[in-house]
Short mmCIF file of N, CA and C and ligand atoms in Angstrom, two decimals:
data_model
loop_
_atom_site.label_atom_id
_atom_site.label_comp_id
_atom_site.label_asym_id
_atom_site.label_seq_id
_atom_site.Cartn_x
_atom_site.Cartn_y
_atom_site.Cartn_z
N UNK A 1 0.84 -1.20 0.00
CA UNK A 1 0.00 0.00 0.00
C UNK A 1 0.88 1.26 0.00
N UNK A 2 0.58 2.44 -0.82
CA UNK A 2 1.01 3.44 -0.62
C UNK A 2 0.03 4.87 -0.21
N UNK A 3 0.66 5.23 0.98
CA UNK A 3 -0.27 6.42 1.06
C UNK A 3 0.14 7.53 0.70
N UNK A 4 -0.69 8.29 0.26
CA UNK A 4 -0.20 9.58 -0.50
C UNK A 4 -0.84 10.71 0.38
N UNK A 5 0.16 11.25 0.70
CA UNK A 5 -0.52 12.46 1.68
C UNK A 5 0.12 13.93 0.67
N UNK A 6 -1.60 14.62 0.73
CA UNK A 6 -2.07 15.82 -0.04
C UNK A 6 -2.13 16.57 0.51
N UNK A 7 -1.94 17.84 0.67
CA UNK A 7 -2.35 19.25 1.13
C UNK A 7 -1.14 20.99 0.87
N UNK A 8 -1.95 21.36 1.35
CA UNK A 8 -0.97 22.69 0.92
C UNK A 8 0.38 22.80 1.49
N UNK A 9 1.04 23.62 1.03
CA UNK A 9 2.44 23.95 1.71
C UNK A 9 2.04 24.16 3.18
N UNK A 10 2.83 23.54 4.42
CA UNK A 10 2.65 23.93 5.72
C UNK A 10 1.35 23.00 6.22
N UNK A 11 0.68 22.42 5.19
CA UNK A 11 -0.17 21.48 6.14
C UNK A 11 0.26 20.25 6.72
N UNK A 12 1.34 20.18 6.70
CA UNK A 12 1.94 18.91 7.57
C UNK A 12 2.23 17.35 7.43
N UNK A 13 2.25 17.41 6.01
CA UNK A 13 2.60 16.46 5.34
C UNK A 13 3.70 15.47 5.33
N UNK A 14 4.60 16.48 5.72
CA UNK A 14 6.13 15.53 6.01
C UNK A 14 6.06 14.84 7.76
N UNK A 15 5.32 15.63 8.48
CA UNK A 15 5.19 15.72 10.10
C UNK A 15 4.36 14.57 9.80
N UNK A 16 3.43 14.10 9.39
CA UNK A 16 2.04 13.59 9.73
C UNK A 16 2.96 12.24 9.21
N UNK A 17 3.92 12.50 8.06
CA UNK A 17 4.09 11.64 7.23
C UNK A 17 5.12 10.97 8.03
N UNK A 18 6.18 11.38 8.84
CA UNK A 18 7.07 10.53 9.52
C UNK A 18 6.63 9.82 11.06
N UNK A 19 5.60 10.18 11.21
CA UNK A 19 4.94 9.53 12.53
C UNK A 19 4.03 8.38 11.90
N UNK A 20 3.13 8.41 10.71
CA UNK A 20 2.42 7.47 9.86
C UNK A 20 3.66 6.03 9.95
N UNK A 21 4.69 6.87 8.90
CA UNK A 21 5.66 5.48 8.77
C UNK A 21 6.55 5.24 10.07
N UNK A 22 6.83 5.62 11.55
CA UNK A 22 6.82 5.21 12.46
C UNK A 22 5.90 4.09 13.26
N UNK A 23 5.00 4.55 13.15
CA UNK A 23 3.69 3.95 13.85
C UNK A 23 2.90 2.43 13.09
N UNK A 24 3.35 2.56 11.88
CA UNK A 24 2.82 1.51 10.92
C UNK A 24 3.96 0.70 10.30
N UNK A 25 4.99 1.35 10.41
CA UNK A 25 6.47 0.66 9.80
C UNK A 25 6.26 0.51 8.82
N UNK A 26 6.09 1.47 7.94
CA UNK A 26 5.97 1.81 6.40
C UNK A 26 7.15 2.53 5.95
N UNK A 27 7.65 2.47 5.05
CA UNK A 27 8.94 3.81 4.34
C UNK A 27 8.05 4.51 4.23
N UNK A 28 9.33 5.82 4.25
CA UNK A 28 9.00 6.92 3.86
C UNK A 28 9.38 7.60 3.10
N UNK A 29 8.92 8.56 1.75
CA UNK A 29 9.55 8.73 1.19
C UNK A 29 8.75 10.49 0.91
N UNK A 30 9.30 11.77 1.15
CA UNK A 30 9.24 12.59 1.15
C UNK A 30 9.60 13.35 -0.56
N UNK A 31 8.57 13.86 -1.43
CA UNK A 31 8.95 13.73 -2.91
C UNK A 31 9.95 14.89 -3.06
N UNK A 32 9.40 15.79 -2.51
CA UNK A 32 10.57 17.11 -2.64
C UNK A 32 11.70 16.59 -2.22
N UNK A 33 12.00 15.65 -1.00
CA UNK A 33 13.47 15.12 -0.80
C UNK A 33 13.91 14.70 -1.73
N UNK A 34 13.27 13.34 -2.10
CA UNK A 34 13.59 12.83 -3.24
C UNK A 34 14.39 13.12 -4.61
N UNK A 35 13.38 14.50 -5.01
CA UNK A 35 13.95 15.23 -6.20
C UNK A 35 14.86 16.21 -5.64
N UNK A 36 15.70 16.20 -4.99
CA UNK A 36 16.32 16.93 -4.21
C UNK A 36 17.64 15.96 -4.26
N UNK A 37 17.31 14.77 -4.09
CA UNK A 37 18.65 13.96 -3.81
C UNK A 37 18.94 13.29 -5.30
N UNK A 38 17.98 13.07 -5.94
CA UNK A 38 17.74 12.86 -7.38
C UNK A 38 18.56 13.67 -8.06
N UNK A 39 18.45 15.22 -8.20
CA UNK A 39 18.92 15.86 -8.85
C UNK A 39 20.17 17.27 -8.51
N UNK A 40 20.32 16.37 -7.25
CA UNK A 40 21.28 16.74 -6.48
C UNK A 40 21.18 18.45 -6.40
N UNK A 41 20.05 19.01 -5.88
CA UNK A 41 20.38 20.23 -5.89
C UNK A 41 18.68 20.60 -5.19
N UNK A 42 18.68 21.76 -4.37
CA UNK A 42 17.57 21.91 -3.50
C UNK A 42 16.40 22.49 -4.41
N UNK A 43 15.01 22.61 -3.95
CA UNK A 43 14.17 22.74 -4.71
C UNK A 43 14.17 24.37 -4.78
N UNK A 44 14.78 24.92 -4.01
CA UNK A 44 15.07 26.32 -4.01
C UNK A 44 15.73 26.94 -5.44
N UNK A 45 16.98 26.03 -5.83
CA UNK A 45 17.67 25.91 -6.70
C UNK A 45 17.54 25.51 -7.47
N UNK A 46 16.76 24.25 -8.08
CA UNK A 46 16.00 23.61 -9.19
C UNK A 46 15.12 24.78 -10.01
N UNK A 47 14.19 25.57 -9.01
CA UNK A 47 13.23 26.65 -9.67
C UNK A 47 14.18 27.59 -10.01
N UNK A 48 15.03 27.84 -9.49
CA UNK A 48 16.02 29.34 -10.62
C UNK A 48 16.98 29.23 -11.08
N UNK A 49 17.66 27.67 -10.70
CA UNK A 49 18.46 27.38 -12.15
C UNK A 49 17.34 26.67 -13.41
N UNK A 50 16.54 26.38 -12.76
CA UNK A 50 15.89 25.44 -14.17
C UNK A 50 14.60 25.84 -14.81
N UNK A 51 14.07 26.25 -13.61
CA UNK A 51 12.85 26.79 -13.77
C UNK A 51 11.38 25.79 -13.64
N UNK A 52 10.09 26.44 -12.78
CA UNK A 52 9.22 25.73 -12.83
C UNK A 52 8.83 24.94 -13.33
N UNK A 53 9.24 24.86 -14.67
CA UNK A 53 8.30 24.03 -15.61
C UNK A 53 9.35 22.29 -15.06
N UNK A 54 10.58 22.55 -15.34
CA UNK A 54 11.62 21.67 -15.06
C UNK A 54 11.30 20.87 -14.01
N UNK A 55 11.07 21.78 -12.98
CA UNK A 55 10.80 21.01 -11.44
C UNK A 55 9.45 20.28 -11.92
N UNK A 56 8.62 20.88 -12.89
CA UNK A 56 7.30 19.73 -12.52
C UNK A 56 7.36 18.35 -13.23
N UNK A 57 7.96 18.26 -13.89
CA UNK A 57 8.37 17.40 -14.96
C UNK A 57 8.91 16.18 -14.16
N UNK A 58 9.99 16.82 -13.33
CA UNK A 58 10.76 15.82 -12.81
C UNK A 58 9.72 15.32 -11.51
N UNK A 59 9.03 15.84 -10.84
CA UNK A 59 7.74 15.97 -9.96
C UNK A 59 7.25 14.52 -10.50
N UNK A 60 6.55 15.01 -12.21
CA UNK A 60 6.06 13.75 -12.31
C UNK A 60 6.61 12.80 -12.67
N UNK A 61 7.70 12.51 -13.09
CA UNK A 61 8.57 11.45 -13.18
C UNK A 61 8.63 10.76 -12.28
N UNK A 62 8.78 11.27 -10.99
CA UNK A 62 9.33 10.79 -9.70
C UNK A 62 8.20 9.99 -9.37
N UNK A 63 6.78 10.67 -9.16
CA UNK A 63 5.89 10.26 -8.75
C UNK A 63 5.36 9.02 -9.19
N UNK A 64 5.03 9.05 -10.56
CA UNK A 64 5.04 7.53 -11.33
C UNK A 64 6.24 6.51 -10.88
N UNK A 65 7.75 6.55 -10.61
CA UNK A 65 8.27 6.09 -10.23
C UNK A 65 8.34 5.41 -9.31
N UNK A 66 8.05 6.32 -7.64
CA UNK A 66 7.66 5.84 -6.98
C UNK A 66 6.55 4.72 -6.52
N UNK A 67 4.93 5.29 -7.39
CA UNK A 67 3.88 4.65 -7.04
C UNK A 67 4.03 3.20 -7.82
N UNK A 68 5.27 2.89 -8.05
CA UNK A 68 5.28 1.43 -8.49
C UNK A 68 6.02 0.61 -7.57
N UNK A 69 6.55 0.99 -6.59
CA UNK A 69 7.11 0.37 -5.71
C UNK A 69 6.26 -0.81 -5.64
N UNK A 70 6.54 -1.86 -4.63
CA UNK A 70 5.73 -3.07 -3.86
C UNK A 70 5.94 -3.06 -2.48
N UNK A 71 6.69 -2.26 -1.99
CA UNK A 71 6.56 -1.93 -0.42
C UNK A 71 5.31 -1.03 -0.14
N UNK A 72 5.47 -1.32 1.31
CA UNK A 72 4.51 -0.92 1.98
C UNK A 72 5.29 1.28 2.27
N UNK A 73 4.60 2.02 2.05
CA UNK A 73 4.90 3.19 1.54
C UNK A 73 4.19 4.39 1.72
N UNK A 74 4.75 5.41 2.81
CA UNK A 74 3.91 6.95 2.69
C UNK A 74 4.85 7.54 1.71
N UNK A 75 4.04 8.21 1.05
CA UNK A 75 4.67 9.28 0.32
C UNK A 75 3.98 10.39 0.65
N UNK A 76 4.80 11.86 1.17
CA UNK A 76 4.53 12.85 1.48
C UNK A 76 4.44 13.74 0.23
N UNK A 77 3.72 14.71 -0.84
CA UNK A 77 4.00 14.91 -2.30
C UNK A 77 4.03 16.60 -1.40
N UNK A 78 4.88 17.16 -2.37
CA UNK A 78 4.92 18.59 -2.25
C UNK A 78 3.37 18.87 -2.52
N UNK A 79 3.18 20.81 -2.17
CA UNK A 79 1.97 20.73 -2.18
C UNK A 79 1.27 21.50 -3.57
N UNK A 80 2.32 21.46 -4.46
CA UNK A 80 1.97 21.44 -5.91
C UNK A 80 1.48 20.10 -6.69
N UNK A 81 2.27 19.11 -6.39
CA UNK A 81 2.12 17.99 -6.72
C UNK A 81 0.59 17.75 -7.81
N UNK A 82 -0.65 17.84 -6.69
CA UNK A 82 -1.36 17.04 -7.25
C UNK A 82 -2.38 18.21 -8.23
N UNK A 83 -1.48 19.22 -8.58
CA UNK A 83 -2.50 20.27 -9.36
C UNK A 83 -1.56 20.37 -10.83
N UNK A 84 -0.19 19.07 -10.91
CA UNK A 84 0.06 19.52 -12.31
C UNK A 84 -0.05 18.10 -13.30
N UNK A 85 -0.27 18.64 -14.33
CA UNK A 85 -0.12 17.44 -15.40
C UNK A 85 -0.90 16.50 -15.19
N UNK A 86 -1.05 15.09 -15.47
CA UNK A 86 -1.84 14.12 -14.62
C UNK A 86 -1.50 13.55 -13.64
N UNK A 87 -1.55 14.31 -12.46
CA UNK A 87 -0.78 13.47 -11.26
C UNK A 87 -2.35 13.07 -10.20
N UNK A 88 -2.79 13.89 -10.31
CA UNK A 88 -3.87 13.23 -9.70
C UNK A 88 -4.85 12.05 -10.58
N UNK A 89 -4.53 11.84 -11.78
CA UNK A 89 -5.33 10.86 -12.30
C UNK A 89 -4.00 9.81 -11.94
N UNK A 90 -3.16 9.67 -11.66
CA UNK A 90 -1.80 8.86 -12.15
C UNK A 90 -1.98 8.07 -10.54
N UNK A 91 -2.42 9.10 -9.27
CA UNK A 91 -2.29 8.40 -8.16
C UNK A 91 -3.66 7.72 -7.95
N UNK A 92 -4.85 8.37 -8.71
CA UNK A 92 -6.25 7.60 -8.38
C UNK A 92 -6.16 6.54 -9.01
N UNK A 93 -5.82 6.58 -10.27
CA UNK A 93 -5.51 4.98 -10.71
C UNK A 93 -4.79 4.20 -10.25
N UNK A 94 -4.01 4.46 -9.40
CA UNK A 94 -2.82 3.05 -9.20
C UNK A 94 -3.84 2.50 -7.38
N UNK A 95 -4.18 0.86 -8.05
CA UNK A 95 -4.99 0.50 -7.60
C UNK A 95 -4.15 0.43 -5.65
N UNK A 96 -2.87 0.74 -5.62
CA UNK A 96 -2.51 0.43 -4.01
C UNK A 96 -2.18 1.84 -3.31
N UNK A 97 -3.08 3.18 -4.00
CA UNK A 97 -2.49 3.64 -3.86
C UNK A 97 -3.56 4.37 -2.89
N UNK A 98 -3.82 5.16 -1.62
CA UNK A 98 -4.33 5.78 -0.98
C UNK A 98 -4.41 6.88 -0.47
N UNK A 99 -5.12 7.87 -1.34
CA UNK A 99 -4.73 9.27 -1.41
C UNK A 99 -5.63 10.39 -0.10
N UNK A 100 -4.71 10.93 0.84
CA UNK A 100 -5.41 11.72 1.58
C UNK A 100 -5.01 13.08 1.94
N UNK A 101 -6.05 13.76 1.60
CA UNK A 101 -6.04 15.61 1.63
C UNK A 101 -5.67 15.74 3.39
N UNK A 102 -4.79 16.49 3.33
CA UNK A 102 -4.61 17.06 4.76
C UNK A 102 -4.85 18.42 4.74
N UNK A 103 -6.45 19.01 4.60
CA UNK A 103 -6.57 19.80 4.88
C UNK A 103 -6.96 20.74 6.24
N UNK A 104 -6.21 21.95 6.04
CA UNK A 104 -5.79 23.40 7.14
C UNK A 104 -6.31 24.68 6.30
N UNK A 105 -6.66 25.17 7.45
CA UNK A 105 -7.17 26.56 7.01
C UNK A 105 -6.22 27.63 6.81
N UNK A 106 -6.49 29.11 6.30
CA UNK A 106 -5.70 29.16 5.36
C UNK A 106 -5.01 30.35 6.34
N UNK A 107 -5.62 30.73 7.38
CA UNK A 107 -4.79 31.93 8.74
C UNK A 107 -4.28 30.73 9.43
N UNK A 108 -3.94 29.42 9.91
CA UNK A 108 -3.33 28.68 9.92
C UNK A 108 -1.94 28.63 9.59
N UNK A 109 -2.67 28.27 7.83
CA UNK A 109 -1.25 28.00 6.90
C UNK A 109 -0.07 29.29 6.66
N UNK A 110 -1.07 30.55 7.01
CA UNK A 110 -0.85 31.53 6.63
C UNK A 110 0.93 31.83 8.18
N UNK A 111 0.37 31.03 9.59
CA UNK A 111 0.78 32.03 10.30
C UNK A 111 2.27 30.99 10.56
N UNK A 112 2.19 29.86 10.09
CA UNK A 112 2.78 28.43 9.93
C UNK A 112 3.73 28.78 8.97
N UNK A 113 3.86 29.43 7.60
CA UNK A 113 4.50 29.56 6.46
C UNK A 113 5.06 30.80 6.94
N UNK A 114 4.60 31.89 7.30
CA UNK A 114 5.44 32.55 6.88
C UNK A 114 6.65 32.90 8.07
N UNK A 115 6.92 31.87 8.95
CA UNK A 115 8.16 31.54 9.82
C UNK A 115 9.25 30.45 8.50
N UNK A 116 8.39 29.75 7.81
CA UNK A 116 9.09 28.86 6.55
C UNK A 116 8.82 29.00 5.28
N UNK A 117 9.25 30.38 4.86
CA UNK A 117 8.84 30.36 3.34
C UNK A 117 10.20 30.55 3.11
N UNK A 118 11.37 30.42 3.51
CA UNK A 118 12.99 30.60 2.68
C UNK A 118 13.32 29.58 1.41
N UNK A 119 12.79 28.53 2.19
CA UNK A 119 13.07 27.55 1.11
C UNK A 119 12.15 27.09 0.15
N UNK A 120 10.80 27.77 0.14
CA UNK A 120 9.69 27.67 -0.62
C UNK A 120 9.60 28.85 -1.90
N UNK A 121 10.03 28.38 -2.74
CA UNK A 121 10.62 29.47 -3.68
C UNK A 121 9.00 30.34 -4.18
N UNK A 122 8.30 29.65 -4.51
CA UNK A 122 6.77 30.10 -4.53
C UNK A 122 6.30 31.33 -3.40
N UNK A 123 6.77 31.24 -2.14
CA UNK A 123 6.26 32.33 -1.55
C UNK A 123 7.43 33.33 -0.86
N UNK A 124 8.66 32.45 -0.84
CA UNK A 124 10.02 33.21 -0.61
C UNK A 124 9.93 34.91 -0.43
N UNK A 125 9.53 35.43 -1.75
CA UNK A 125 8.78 36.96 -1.54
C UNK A 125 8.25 37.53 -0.76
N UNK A 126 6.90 36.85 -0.10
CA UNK A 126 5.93 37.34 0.12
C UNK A 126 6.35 37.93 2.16
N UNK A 127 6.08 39.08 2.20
CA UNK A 127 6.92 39.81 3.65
C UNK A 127 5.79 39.78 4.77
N UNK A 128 4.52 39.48 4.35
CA UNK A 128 3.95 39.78 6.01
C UNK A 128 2.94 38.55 6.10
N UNK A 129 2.49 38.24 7.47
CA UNK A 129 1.36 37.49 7.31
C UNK A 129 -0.40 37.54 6.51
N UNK A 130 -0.39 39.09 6.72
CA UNK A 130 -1.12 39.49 6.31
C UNK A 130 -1.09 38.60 4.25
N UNK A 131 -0.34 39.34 3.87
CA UNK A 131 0.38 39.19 2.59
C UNK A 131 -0.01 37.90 1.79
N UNK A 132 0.78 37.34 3.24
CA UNK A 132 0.73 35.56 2.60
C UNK A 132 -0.91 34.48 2.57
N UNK A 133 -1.58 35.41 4.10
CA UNK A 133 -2.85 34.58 3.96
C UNK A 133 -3.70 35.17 2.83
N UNK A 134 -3.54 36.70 2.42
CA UNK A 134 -4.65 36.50 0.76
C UNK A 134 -3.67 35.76 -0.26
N UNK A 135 -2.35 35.69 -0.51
CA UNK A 135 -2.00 34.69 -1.41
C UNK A 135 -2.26 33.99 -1.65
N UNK A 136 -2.21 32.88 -0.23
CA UNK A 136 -2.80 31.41 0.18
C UNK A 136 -4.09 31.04 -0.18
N UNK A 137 -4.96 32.47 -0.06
CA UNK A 137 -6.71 31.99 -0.15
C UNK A 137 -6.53 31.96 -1.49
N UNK A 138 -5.69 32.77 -2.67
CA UNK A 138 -6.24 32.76 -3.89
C UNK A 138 -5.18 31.18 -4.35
N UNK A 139 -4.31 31.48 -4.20
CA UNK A 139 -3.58 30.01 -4.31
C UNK A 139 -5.00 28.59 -4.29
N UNK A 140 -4.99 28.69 -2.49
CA UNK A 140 -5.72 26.88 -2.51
C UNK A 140 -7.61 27.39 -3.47
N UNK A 141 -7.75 28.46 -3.44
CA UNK A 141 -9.25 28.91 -4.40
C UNK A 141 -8.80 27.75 -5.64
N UNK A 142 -7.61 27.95 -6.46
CA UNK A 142 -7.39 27.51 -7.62
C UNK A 142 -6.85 25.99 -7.84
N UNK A 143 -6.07 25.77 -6.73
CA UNK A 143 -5.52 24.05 -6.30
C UNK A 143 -6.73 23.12 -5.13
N UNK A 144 -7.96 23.60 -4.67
CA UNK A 144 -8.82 22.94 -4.29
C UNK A 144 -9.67 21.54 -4.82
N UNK A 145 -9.85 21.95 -6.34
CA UNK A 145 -10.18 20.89 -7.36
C UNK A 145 -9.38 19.72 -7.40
N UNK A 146 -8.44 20.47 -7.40
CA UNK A 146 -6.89 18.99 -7.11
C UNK A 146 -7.06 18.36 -6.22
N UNK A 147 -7.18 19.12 -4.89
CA UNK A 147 -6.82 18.59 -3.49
C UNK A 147 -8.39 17.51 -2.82
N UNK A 148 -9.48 18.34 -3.34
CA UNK A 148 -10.74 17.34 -3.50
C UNK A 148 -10.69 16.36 -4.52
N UNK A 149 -10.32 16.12 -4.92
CA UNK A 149 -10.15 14.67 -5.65
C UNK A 149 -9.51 13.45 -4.71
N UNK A 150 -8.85 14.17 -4.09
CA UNK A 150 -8.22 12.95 -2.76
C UNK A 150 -9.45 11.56 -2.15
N UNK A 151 -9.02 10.14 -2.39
CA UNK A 151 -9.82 9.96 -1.53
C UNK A 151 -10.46 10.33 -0.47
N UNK A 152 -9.57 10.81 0.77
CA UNK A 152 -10.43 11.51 2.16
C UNK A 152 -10.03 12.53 2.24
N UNK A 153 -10.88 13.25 3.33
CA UNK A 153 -10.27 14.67 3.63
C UNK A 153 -10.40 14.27 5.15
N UNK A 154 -8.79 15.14 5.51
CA UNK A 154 -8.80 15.22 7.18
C UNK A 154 -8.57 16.85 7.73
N UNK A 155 -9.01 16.78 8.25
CA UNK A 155 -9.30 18.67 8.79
C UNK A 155 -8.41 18.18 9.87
N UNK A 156 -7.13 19.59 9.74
CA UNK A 156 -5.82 19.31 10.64
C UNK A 156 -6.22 20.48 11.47
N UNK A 157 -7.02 21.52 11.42
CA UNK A 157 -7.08 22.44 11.92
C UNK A 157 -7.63 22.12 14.06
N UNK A 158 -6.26 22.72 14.60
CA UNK A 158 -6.96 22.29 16.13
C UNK A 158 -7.18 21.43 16.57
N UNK A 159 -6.27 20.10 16.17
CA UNK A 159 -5.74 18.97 16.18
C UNK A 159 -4.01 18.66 16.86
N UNK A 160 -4.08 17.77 17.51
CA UNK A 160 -2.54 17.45 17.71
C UNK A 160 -2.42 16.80 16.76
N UNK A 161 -1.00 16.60 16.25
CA UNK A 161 -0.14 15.80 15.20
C UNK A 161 -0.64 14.38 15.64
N UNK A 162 -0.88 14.13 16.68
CA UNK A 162 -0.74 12.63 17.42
C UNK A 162 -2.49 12.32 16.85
N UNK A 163 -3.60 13.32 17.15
CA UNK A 163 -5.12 12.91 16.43
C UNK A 163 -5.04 12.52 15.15
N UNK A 164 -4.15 13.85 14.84
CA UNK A 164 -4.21 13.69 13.01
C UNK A 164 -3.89 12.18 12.60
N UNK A 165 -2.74 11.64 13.01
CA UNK A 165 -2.14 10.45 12.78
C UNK A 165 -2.91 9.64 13.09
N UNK A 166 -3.68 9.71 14.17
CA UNK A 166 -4.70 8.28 14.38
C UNK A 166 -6.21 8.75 13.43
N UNK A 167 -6.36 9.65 12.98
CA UNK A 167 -7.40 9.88 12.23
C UNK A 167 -7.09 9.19 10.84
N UNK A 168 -5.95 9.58 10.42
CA UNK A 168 -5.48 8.94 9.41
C UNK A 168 -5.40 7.65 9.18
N UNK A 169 -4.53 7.09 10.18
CA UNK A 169 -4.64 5.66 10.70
C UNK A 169 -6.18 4.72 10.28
N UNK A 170 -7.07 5.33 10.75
CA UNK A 170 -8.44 4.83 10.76
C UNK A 170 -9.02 4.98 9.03
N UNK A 171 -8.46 5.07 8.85
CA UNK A 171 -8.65 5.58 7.09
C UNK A 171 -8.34 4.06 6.51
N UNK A 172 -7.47 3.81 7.20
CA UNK A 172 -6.72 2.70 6.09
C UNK A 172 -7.06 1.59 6.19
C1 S3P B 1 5.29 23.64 -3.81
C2 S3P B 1 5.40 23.06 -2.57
C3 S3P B 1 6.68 22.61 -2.02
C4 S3P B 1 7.67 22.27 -3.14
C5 S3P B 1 7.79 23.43 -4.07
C6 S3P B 1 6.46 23.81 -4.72
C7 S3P B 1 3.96 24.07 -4.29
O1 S3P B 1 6.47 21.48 -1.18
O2 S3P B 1 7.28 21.11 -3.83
O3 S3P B 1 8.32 24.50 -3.36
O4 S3P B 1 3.78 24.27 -5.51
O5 S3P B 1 3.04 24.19 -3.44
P1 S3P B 1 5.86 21.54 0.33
O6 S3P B 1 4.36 21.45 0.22
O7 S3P B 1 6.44 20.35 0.99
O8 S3P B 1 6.31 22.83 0.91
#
């Protein structure tokens, strides 16, 4: 089985995702790491030496790659992932594959990101909280379609990491 954990930048995907494969003794495999160790160079650096389009490409390469494994498998996907190319038809079809939205609200994500947007080349810019939560609303407005396609949705909002994980848990 592979689980695929969905949601925006800062919804907790990698967090949710290394306590999942703790708790269940699943790998883990984090995609931005991945293409990171793949292409030997940070995703910071991929977008302005290569440019967006580059990074998504290799995004979906990876992703098909991965979802063929035969281990037992979280995959954490960046939170572009499932809004380019066919990546969300690529993970609904693969019959082991178990896709779940980790969705957070967006003064949340808003107050969460902008302590970590250095290495998020997408919002790197953006200077206040204020700033970043109308970004964010018009951002997930346009990547929502993506992110509802997920088999489940889990509302992280006002949750410990430790609920989320057993909410998740109960999914599977
Ligand atoms: C992106 C999210 C990032 C990373 C890249 C683009 C996005 O992953 O893949 O910076 O388009 O939302 P995280 O969701 O892990 O920050």
């Amino acid at each position: 089985m592979v689980v695929v954990l969905i949601g925006y930048m800062g919804s907790g995907k990698s967090s949710i995702g290394r306590r999942l494969s703790k708790k269940l003794d699943f790998d883990l495999i984090d995609l931005d790491d991945f293409i990171e160790e793949k292409e030997n160079a940070s995703v910071k650096e991929i977008f302005e030496s290569k440019g967006e389009i580059y990074f998504r490409k290799k995004e979906t390469e990876y992703l098909k790659q991965l979802l063929e494994t035969d281990k037992n498998l979280i995959l954490s996907l960046g939170g572009g992932t499932p809004c380019f190319g066919n990546n969300m038809d690529i993970i609904l079809s693969n019959k082991y594959a178990k896709s779940i939205y980790l969705k957070s609200s967006i003064p949340k994500l808003a107050k969460k990101l902008i302590k970590k947007k250095a290495k998020r080349p997408l919002i790197a810019h953006i200077q206040t909280e204020d700033a970043l939560a109308e970004f964010i609303g018009k951002h997930i407005f346009e990547r929502m379609p993506f992110y509802n396609r997920a088999e489940y949705v889990v509302n992280t909002d006002d949750k410990s990491k430790d609920k989320i994980t057993k909410e998740v848990m109960k999914l599977l």
